[in-house]
Amino acid sequence: MTSLTERYLEVALRGIPDRERADLEGELRSSIADAVEDRVASGEDREAAERTVLEGLGNPGRLAAEYGGGPFFLIGPELYPVWKQVLLRLVSIVVPVVLVIQVAAQLYGGNDYAGALIEGIGAAVMVGVQLAFWVTLVFAFLERADLAREAREEIASATGRWTVAMLPEPAPDRMSAGETVGEVLTTLITIGGLLFLRDLGSVTDAGGDPIPFFSPALTDVWFPALIGVLVVLAILQVAVYVVGRWTMALATGNALLQVAFAVPIVVLALTGTLVNPAFAAEIGWPELAEGDGLVMLAVAAGVTLVSGWEIVDAFRRARRAQQRIPLSGAAPSAH
Amino acid sequence: MIDEELLGAHRQELRRGTVVLACLLALRAPEYGYALLKRLESVGIPSDANTIYPLLRRLEERGLLASEWNTTESRPRKFYRTNAAGSELAAQLMTDMTELTSSLRALNGGRIE
């Protein structure tokens, strides 16, 4: 079987659940082969026959949607399986993590087991709902962007029909789901960590009131913005998976988000307004909060290094993917 | 003279509803996807591959067709067969179709043409 059919199948089977995949792949493969053989037997050139058969089957994305079934409203047939997969994966990982962190934080803060569990479940449900909302929103946007792209493609091709020239080039460095989950998880754990430290209630002052870990400058002013930046970053990482690779536009968005996160943290750390001085004093380690103290210098350096690396890495991968994928201007030579 | 495009669109519309019935009737004898496509074409019901193949799987999901892989030939193929429920539905739809045809004939003053 030649690569054209392989490339077609890859797109057509994308997002088909694993349990159906092998069966459907076998069936499509034999159906395509039957049709090609039939044409070859009547004297047609094999390559031309294959092209005709695949173009007869039409846009593989649409075919996949036909096989997938299901109600497609906000999110169209091509993105629906990906949306489902991403959402399920995120929820199944993030919700338990949040549950564990929240329960641990509550126990650490002196809550009893039942109370901690109730708080934990509440937080997990909240996060689940938030995830569902944001992921759906992003895919709804991607869907619209996708429709616009499709419309442009149809205008570009004189016939308005799908042709094999529109098949995506095989990309060996395609973003894998595991990689994406890793990146998104890192971002979400960062969010969880920030929330955990903010709500740390174990250190109390003389009156018994908890002393917050972060300084008011961070909690009151920057906190919502930083969390927002991280949420958008996680969404962008999912978008990279959906697109299949880093593009220059995505890498630029990543750079902006990384800067938007790192700069406030570094400035707050170096000016001694990241950690609450009262907190540092209470635990008997006042140097912890000081801007020229070792810890804050390390935080500033660490955040700068990690964000800098993320920015460079994304651009590097975007450039590599660009070189790997030639501009698809090559029209089919014969019909 | 009727516009070709208009005629094509209405023909497609008219046939769309009968494709399920055609498949259920044809598959009383087991057949694989491409052969069914050829069979339908040969009796004057040309259909698109990207309509028929997903339809077969949907009909199977709904419990109207049974399927079986045949691996004895050079190329493994998935054969579909209309089961009892499918046959029952086909019989009902066939009755409806016949009634529909005679209703249309009555409207047309008893003429077929």
mmCIF file of C-alpha atoms in Angstrom, chain A residues 5-282:
data_model
loop_
_atom_site.group_PDB
_atom_site.id
_atom_site.type_symbol
_atom_site.label_atom_id
_atom_site.label_comp_id
_atom_site.label_asym_id
_atom_site.label_seq_id
_atom_site.Cartn_x
_atom_site.Cartn_y
_atom_site.Cartn_z
ATOM 1 C CA THR A 5 -3.456 5.756 1.262
ATOM 2 C CA GLU A 6 -1.477 5.649 4.501
ATOM 3 C CA ARG A 7 -1.663 9.404 4.826
ATOM 4 C CA TYR A 8 -5.363 9.345 4.025
ATOM 5 C CA LEU A 9 -6.027 6.675 6.644
ATOM 6 C CA GLU A 10 -4.051 8.552 9.264
ATOM 7 C CA VAL A 11 -6.364 11.546 8.948
ATOM 8 C CA ALA A 12 -9.536 9.499 8.513
ATOM 9 C CA LEU A 13 -8.831 7.437 11.635
ATOM 10 C CA ARG A 14 -7.733 10.332 13.793
ATOM 11 C CA GLY A 15 -9.930 10.528 16.849
ATOM 12 C CA ILE A 16 -11.636 7.185 16.251
ATOM 13 C CA PRO A 17 -11.798 5.346 19.608
ATOM 14 C CA ASP A 18 -9.120 2.669 19.975
ATOM 15 C CA ARG A 19 -11.574 -0.211 20.293
ATOM 16 C CA GLU A 20 -13.075 0.588 16.863
ATOM 17 C CA ARG A 21 -9.895 1.676 15.188
ATOM 18 C CA ALA A 22 -8.373 -1.623 14.083
ATOM 19 C CA ASP A 23 -11.678 -2.876 12.675
ATOM 20 C CA LEU A 24 -12.406 0.356 10.821
ATOM 21 C CA GLU A 25 -8.850 0.615 9.521
ATOM 22 C CA GLY A 26 -9.019 -2.924 8.139
ATOM 23 C CA GLU A 27 -12.344 -2.256 6.500
ATOM 24 C CA LEU A 28 -11.308 1.057 4.934
ATOM 25 C CA ARG A 29 -8.028 -0.433 3.760
ATOM 26 C CA SER A 30 -9.720 -3.354 2.021
ATOM 27 C CA SER A 31 -12.431 -1.104 0.558
ATOM 28 C CA ILE A 32 -9.826 1.255 -0.911
ATOM 29 C CA ALA A 33 -7.753 -1.664 -2.193
ATOM 30 C CA ASP A 34 -10.847 -3.286 -3.791
ATOM 31 C CA ALA A 35 -11.731 -0.079 -5.585
ATOM 32 C CA VAL A 36 -8.150 0.547 -6.740
ATOM 33 C CA GLU A 37 -7.724 -3.043 -7.993
ATOM 34 C CA ASP A 38 -10.993 -2.746 -9.893
ATOM 35 C CA ARG A 39 -9.759 0.347 -11.709
ATOM 36 C CA VAL A 40 -6.323 -1.126 -12.377
ATOM 37 C CA ALA A 41 -7.984 -4.243 -13.804
ATOM 38 C CA SER A 42 -9.808 -2.052 -16.311
ATOM 39 C CA GLY A 43 -6.511 -0.603 -17.502
ATOM 40 C CA GLU A 44 -6.039 2.446 -15.313
ATOM 41 C CA ASP A 45 -2.664 3.527 -14.000
ATOM 42 C CA ARG A 46 -2.316 2.438 -10.368
ATOM 43 C CA GLU A 47 -1.273 5.807 -9.031
ATOM 44 C CA ALA A 48 -4.063 7.637 -10.831
ATOM 45 C CA ALA A 49 -6.545 4.977 -9.682
ATOM 46 C CA GLU A 50 -5.520 5.423 -6.063
ATOM 47 C CA ARG A 51 -5.899 9.171 -6.321
ATOM 48 C CA THR A 52 -9.330 8.882 -7.927
ATOM 49 C CA VAL A 53 -10.535 6.421 -5.283
ATOM 50 C CA LEU A 54 -9.334 8.570 -2.374
ATOM 51 C CA GLU A 55 -10.806 11.714 -3.876
ATOM 52 C CA GLY A 56 -14.045 9.794 -4.396
ATOM 53 C CA LEU A 57 -14.078 9.102 -0.653
ATOM 54 C CA GLY A 58 -13.558 12.822 -0.112
ATOM 55 C CA ASN A 59 -12.161 14.808 2.778
ATOM 56 C CA PRO A 60 -10.884 12.227 5.301
ATOM 57 C CA GLY A 61 -11.809 14.501 8.191
ATOM 58 C CA ARG A 62 -15.440 14.442 7.125
ATOM 59 C CA LEU A 63 -15.330 10.692 6.653
ATOM 60 C CA ALA A 64 -13.975 10.316 10.187
ATOM 61 C CA ALA A 65 -16.852 12.427 11.452
ATOM 62 C CA GLU A 66 -19.337 10.237 9.557
ATOM 63 C CA TYR A 67 -17.912 7.224 11.329
ATOM 64 C CA GLY A 68 -17.766 8.924 14.699
ATOM 65 C CA GLY A 69 -21.433 9.858 14.792
ATOM 66 C CA GLY A 70 -22.707 11.731 17.799
ATOM 67 C CA PRO A 71 -24.216 15.182 18.226
ATOM 68 C CA PHE A 72 -21.991 17.971 16.917
ATOM 69 C CA PHE A 73 -23.170 21.446 17.719
ATOM 70 C CA LEU A 74 -20.778 23.892 19.294
ATOM 71 C CA ILE A 75 -17.838 21.839 18.122
ATOM 72 C CA GLY A 76 -17.863 20.469 14.587
ATOM 73 C CA PRO A 77 -17.410 16.888 13.442
ATOM 74 C CA GLU A 78 -13.681 17.166 12.812
ATOM 75 C CA LEU A 79 -12.697 18.534 16.211
ATOM 76 C CA TYR A 80 -15.319 16.731 18.296
ATOM 77 C CA PRO A 81 -13.315 13.516 18.867
ATOM 78 C CA VAL A 82 -10.206 15.529 19.778
ATOM 79 C CA TRP A 83 -12.222 17.724 22.128
ATOM 80 C CA LYS A 84 -13.640 14.655 23.836
ATOM 81 C CA GLN A 85 -10.249 13.029 24.162
ATOM 82 C CA VAL A 86 -8.527 16.145 25.516
ATOM 83 C CA LEU A 87 -11.296 16.913 27.981
ATOM 84 C CA LEU A 88 -11.500 13.351 29.298
ATOM 85 C CA ARG A 89 -7.746 13.146 29.672
ATOM 86 C CA LEU A 90 -7.464 16.495 31.433
ATOM 87 C CA VAL A 91 -10.376 15.855 33.774
ATOM 88 C CA SER A 92 -9.201 12.360 34.651
ATOM 89 C CA ILE A 93 -5.774 13.656 35.667
ATOM 90 C CA VAL A 94 -6.409 17.115 37.026
ATOM 91 C CA VAL A 95 -9.499 16.460 39.118
ATOM 92 C CA PRO A 96 -7.875 13.741 41.285
ATOM 93 C CA VAL A 97 -4.725 15.869 41.669
ATOM 94 C CA VAL A 98 -6.782 18.838 42.844
ATOM 95 C CA LEU A 99 -8.719 16.581 45.193
ATOM 96 C CA VAL A 100 -5.532 15.249 46.775
ATOM 97 C CA ILE A 101 -3.882 18.680 47.066
ATOM 98 C CA GLN A 102 -6.970 20.294 48.547
ATOM 99 C CA VAL A 103 -7.527 17.499 51.077
ATOM 100 C CA ALA A 104 -3.853 17.647 52.064
ATOM 101 C CA ALA A 105 -3.983 21.439 52.396
ATOM 102 C CA GLN A 106 -7.107 21.234 54.547
ATOM 103 C CA LEU A 107 -5.615 18.579 56.822
ATOM 104 C CA TYR A 108 -2.419 20.608 57.063
ATOM 105 C CA GLY A 109 -4.542 23.614 57.991
ATOM 106 C CA GLY A 110 -6.075 21.709 60.878
ATOM 107 C CA ASN A 111 -9.395 20.635 59.385
ATOM 108 C CA ASP A 112 -10.751 17.190 60.360
ATOM 109 C CA TYR A 113 -10.933 14.319 57.857
ATOM 110 C CA ALA A 114 -14.611 14.751 56.968
ATOM 111 C CA GLY A 115 -14.272 18.492 56.573
ATOM 112 C CA ALA A 116 -11.128 18.147 54.471
ATOM 113 C CA LEU A 117 -12.831 15.590 52.203
ATOM 114 C CA ILE A 118 -15.874 17.799 51.675
ATOM 115 C CA GLU A 119 -13.646 20.787 50.845
ATOM 116 C CA GLY A 120 -11.584 18.600 48.537
ATOM 117 C CA ILE A 121 -14.584 17.270 46.624
ATOM 118 C CA GLY A 122 -15.976 20.790 46.339
ATOM 119 C CA ALA A 123 -12.710 22.062 44.867
ATOM 120 C CA ALA A 124 -12.444 19.065 42.507
ATOM 121 C CA VAL A 125 -15.964 19.623 41.163
ATOM 122 C CA MET A 126 -15.269 23.333 40.683
ATOM 123 C CA VAL A 127 -12.081 22.610 38.764
ATOM 124 C CA GLY A 128 -13.849 19.980 36.651
ATOM 125 C CA VAL A 129 -16.556 22.443 35.661
ATOM 126 C CA GLN A 130 -13.985 25.158 34.934
ATOM 127 C CA LEU A 131 -11.939 22.774 32.794
ATOM 128 C CA ALA A 132 -14.973 21.682 30.803
ATOM 129 C CA PHE A 133 -15.941 25.284 30.193
ATOM 130 C CA TRP A 134 -12.516 26.565 29.133
ATOM 131 C CA VAL A 135 -11.581 23.583 26.998
ATOM 132 C CA THR A 136 -14.943 23.761 25.230
ATOM 133 C CA LEU A 137 -14.539 27.489 24.688
ATOM 134 C CA VAL A 138 -11.096 27.036 23.134
ATOM 135 C CA PHE A 139 -12.311 24.270 20.836
ATOM 136 C CA ALA A 140 -15.312 26.324 19.807
ATOM 137 C CA PHE A 141 -12.867 29.062 18.772
ATOM 138 C CA LEU A 142 -10.584 26.588 17.022
ATOM 139 C CA GLU A 143 -13.634 25.231 15.245
ATOM 140 C CA ARG A 144 -14.420 28.675 13.857
ATOM 141 C CA ALA A 145 -10.807 29.224 12.878
ATOM 142 C CA ASP A 146 -10.889 25.817 11.210
ATOM 143 C CA LEU A 147 -14.031 26.635 9.259
ATOM 144 C CA ALA A 148 -12.423 29.833 8.034
ATOM 145 C CA ARG A 149 -9.358 27.911 6.884
ATOM 146 C CA GLU A 150 -11.505 25.347 5.112
ATOM 147 C CA ALA A 151 -13.447 28.082 3.354
ATOM 148 C CA ARG A 152 -10.186 29.636 2.173
ATOM 149 C CA GLU A 153 -8.999 26.277 0.886
ATOM 150 C CA GLU A 154 -12.200 25.721 -1.025
ATOM 151 C CA ILE A 155 -11.973 29.157 -2.573
ATOM 152 C CA ALA A 156 -8.333 28.533 -3.428
ATOM 153 C CA SER A 157 -9.048 25.319 -5.313
ATOM 154 C CA ALA A 158 -10.879 26.065 -8.533
ATOM 155 C CA THR A 159 -13.161 23.028 -8.304
ATOM 156 C CA GLY A 160 -14.044 23.440 -4.627
ATOM 157 C CA ARG A 161 -13.550 19.702 -4.234
ATOM 158 C CA TRP A 162 -11.266 17.944 -1.836
ATOM 159 C CA THR A 163 -8.122 16.615 -3.521
ATOM 160 C CA VAL A 164 -5.294 14.438 -2.255
ATOM 161 C CA ALA A 165 -3.007 17.477 -2.507
ATOM 162 C CA MET A 166 -4.799 18.728 0.614
ATOM 163 C CA LEU A 167 -3.607 15.750 2.652
ATOM 164 C CA PRO A 168 -1.284 16.941 5.400
ATOM 165 C CA GLU A 169 2.366 16.043 4.915
ATOM 166 C CA PRO A 170 3.499 13.269 7.230
ATOM 167 C CA ALA A 171 5.167 14.964 10.180
ATOM 168 C CA PRO A 172 7.407 12.661 12.215
ATOM 169 C CA ASP A 173 7.802 15.238 14.981
ATOM 170 C CA ARG A 174 4.069 15.521 15.436
ATOM 171 C CA MET A 175 3.192 16.675 18.927
ATOM 172 C CA SER A 176 2.299 13.569 20.904
ATOM 173 C CA ALA A 177 -0.572 13.405 23.349
ATOM 174 C CA GLY A 178 1.774 12.345 26.143
ATOM 175 C CA GLU A 179 4.020 15.352 25.631
ATOM 176 C CA THR A 180 1.018 17.662 25.679
ATOM 177 C CA VAL A 181 -0.407 16.094 28.809
ATOM 178 C CA GLY A 182 2.991 16.519 30.463
ATOM 179 C CA GLU A 183 3.199 20.201 29.571
ATOM 180 C CA VAL A 184 -0.383 20.976 30.485
ATOM 181 C CA LEU A 185 -0.007 19.078 33.730
ATOM 182 C CA THR A 186 3.101 21.084 34.627
ATOM 183 C CA THR A 187 1.179 24.305 34.056
ATOM 184 C CA LEU A 188 -1.793 23.089 36.072
ATOM 185 C CA ILE A 189 0.419 21.909 38.910
ATOM 186 C CA THR A 190 1.984 25.381 38.949
ATOM 187 C CA ILE A 191 -1.519 26.819 39.324
ATOM 188 C CA GLY A 192 -2.299 24.295 42.046
ATOM 189 C CA GLY A 193 0.967 25.100 43.818
ATOM 190 C CA LEU A 194 0.260 28.830 43.791
ATOM 191 C CA LEU A 195 -3.258 28.290 45.121
ATOM 192 C CA PHE A 196 -1.961 25.894 47.758
ATOM 193 C CA LEU A 197 0.665 28.350 49.021
ATOM 194 C CA ARG A 198 -1.837 31.214 48.971
ATOM 195 C CA ASP A 199 -4.320 29.322 51.119
ATOM 196 C CA LEU A 200 -1.743 27.837 53.453
ATOM 197 C CA GLY A 201 -3.364 28.377 56.843
ATOM 198 C CA SER A 202 -1.027 26.562 59.181
ATOM 199 C CA VAL A 203 1.027 29.579 60.326
ATOM 200 C CA THR A 204 -0.955 31.835 62.658
ATOM 201 C CA ASP A 205 -0.258 35.042 64.484
ATOM 202 C CA ALA A 206 -0.668 35.671 68.219
ATOM 203 C CA GLY A 207 -4.431 36.194 67.795
ATOM 204 C CA GLY A 208 -4.777 32.787 66.036
ATOM 205 C CA ASP A 209 -5.454 34.281 62.578
ATOM 206 C CA PRO A 210 -3.573 32.660 59.705
ATOM 207 C CA ILE A 211 -0.682 34.665 58.257
ATOM 208 C CA PRO A 212 -0.754 34.431 54.441
ATOM 209 C CA PHE A 213 2.343 33.052 52.733
ATOM 210 C CA PHE A 214 2.293 35.521 49.849
ATOM 211 C CA SER A 215 2.599 39.247 50.382
ATOM 212 C CA PRO A 216 -0.576 41.305 49.907
ATOM 213 C CA ALA A 217 1.062 42.886 46.824
ATOM 214 C CA LEU A 218 0.983 39.506 45.105
ATOM 215 C CA THR A 219 -2.298 38.155 46.452
ATOM 216 C CA ASP A 220 -4.370 41.294 45.939
ATOM 217 C CA VAL A 221 -2.954 42.653 42.717
ATOM 218 C CA TRP A 222 -1.131 40.043 40.686
ATOM 219 C CA PHE A 223 -2.655 36.765 41.705
ATOM 220 C CA PRO A 224 -5.744 36.637 39.439
ATOM 221 C CA ALA A 225 -3.690 37.872 36.476
ATOM 222 C CA LEU A 226 -0.967 35.257 37.019
ATOM 223 C CA ILE A 227 -3.502 32.438 37.323
ATOM 224 C CA GLY A 228 -5.233 33.752 34.198
ATOM 225 C CA VAL A 229 -1.949 33.749 32.279
ATOM 226 C CA LEU A 230 -1.274 30.147 33.321
ATOM 227 C CA VAL A 231 -4.782 29.031 32.313
ATOM 228 C CA VAL A 232 -4.325 30.607 28.880
ATOM 229 C CA LEU A 233 -0.894 28.945 28.650
ATOM 230 C CA ALA A 234 -2.459 25.529 29.345
ATOM 231 C CA ILE A 235 -5.043 26.207 26.650
ATOM 232 C CA LEU A 236 -2.287 27.192 24.233
ATOM 233 C CA GLN A 237 -0.470 23.928 24.974
ATOM 234 C CA VAL A 238 -3.645 22.033 24.087
ATOM 235 C CA ALA A 239 -3.925 24.107 20.923
ATOM 236 C CA VAL A 240 -0.401 23.032 19.912
ATOM 237 C CA TYR A 241 -1.572 19.422 20.159
ATOM 238 C CA VAL A 242 -4.678 20.090 18.089
ATOM 239 C CA VAL A 243 -2.672 21.886 15.398
ATOM 240 C CA GLY A 244 -0.167 19.034 15.574
ATOM 241 C CA ARG A 245 3.032 21.058 16.009
ATOM 242 C CA TRP A 246 4.464 24.362 17.155
ATOM 243 C CA THR A 247 3.910 27.150 14.651
ATOM 244 C CA MET A 248 5.541 30.599 14.722
ATOM 245 C CA ALA A 249 2.251 32.152 15.820
ATOM 246 C CA LEU A 250 1.842 29.679 18.689
ATOM 247 C CA ALA A 251 5.481 30.113 19.737
ATOM 248 C CA THR A 252 4.982 33.893 19.801
ATOM 249 C CA GLY A 253 1.870 33.496 21.945
ATOM 250 C CA ASN A 254 3.829 31.190 24.238
ATOM 251 C CA ALA A 255 6.639 33.761 24.535
ATOM 252 C CA LEU A 256 4.196 36.537 25.472
ATOM 253 C CA LEU A 257 2.547 34.355 28.124
ATOM 254 C CA GLN A 258 5.875 33.217 29.563
ATOM 255 C CA VAL A 259 7.024 36.833 29.849
ATOM 256 C CA ALA A 260 3.681 37.874 31.355
ATOM 257 C CA PHE A 261 4.148 35.220 34.035
ATOM 258 C CA ALA A 262 7.879 35.521 34.705
ATOM 259 C CA VAL A 263 8.339 39.308 34.811
ATOM 260 C CA PRO A 264 5.916 40.000 37.720
ATOM 261 C CA ILE A 265 7.291 37.049 39.702
ATOM 262 C CA VAL A 266 10.909 38.149 39.193
ATOM 263 C CA VAL A 267 10.164 41.807 40.002
ATOM 264 C CA LEU A 268 8.189 40.863 43.134
ATOM 265 C CA ALA A 269 10.922 38.468 44.260
ATOM 266 C CA LEU A 270 13.745 40.971 43.793
ATOM 267 C CA THR A 271 11.840 43.779 45.530
ATOM 268 C CA GLY A 272 11.053 41.565 48.493
ATOM 269 C CA THR A 273 7.301 41.651 47.907
ATOM 270 C CA LEU A 274 6.694 38.063 46.853
ATOM 271 C CA VAL A 275 6.626 36.345 50.233
ATOM 272 C CA ASN A 276 4.868 38.016 53.152
ATOM 273 C CA PRO A 277 7.568 39.420 55.511
ATOM 274 C CA ALA A 278 5.249 38.737 58.456
ATOM 275 C CA PHE A 279 5.117 35.082 57.429
ATOM 276 C CA ALA A 280 8.921 34.856 57.181
ATOM 277 C CA ALA A 281 9.318 36.522 60.544
ATOM 278 C CA GLU A 282 6.766 34.247 62.202
#
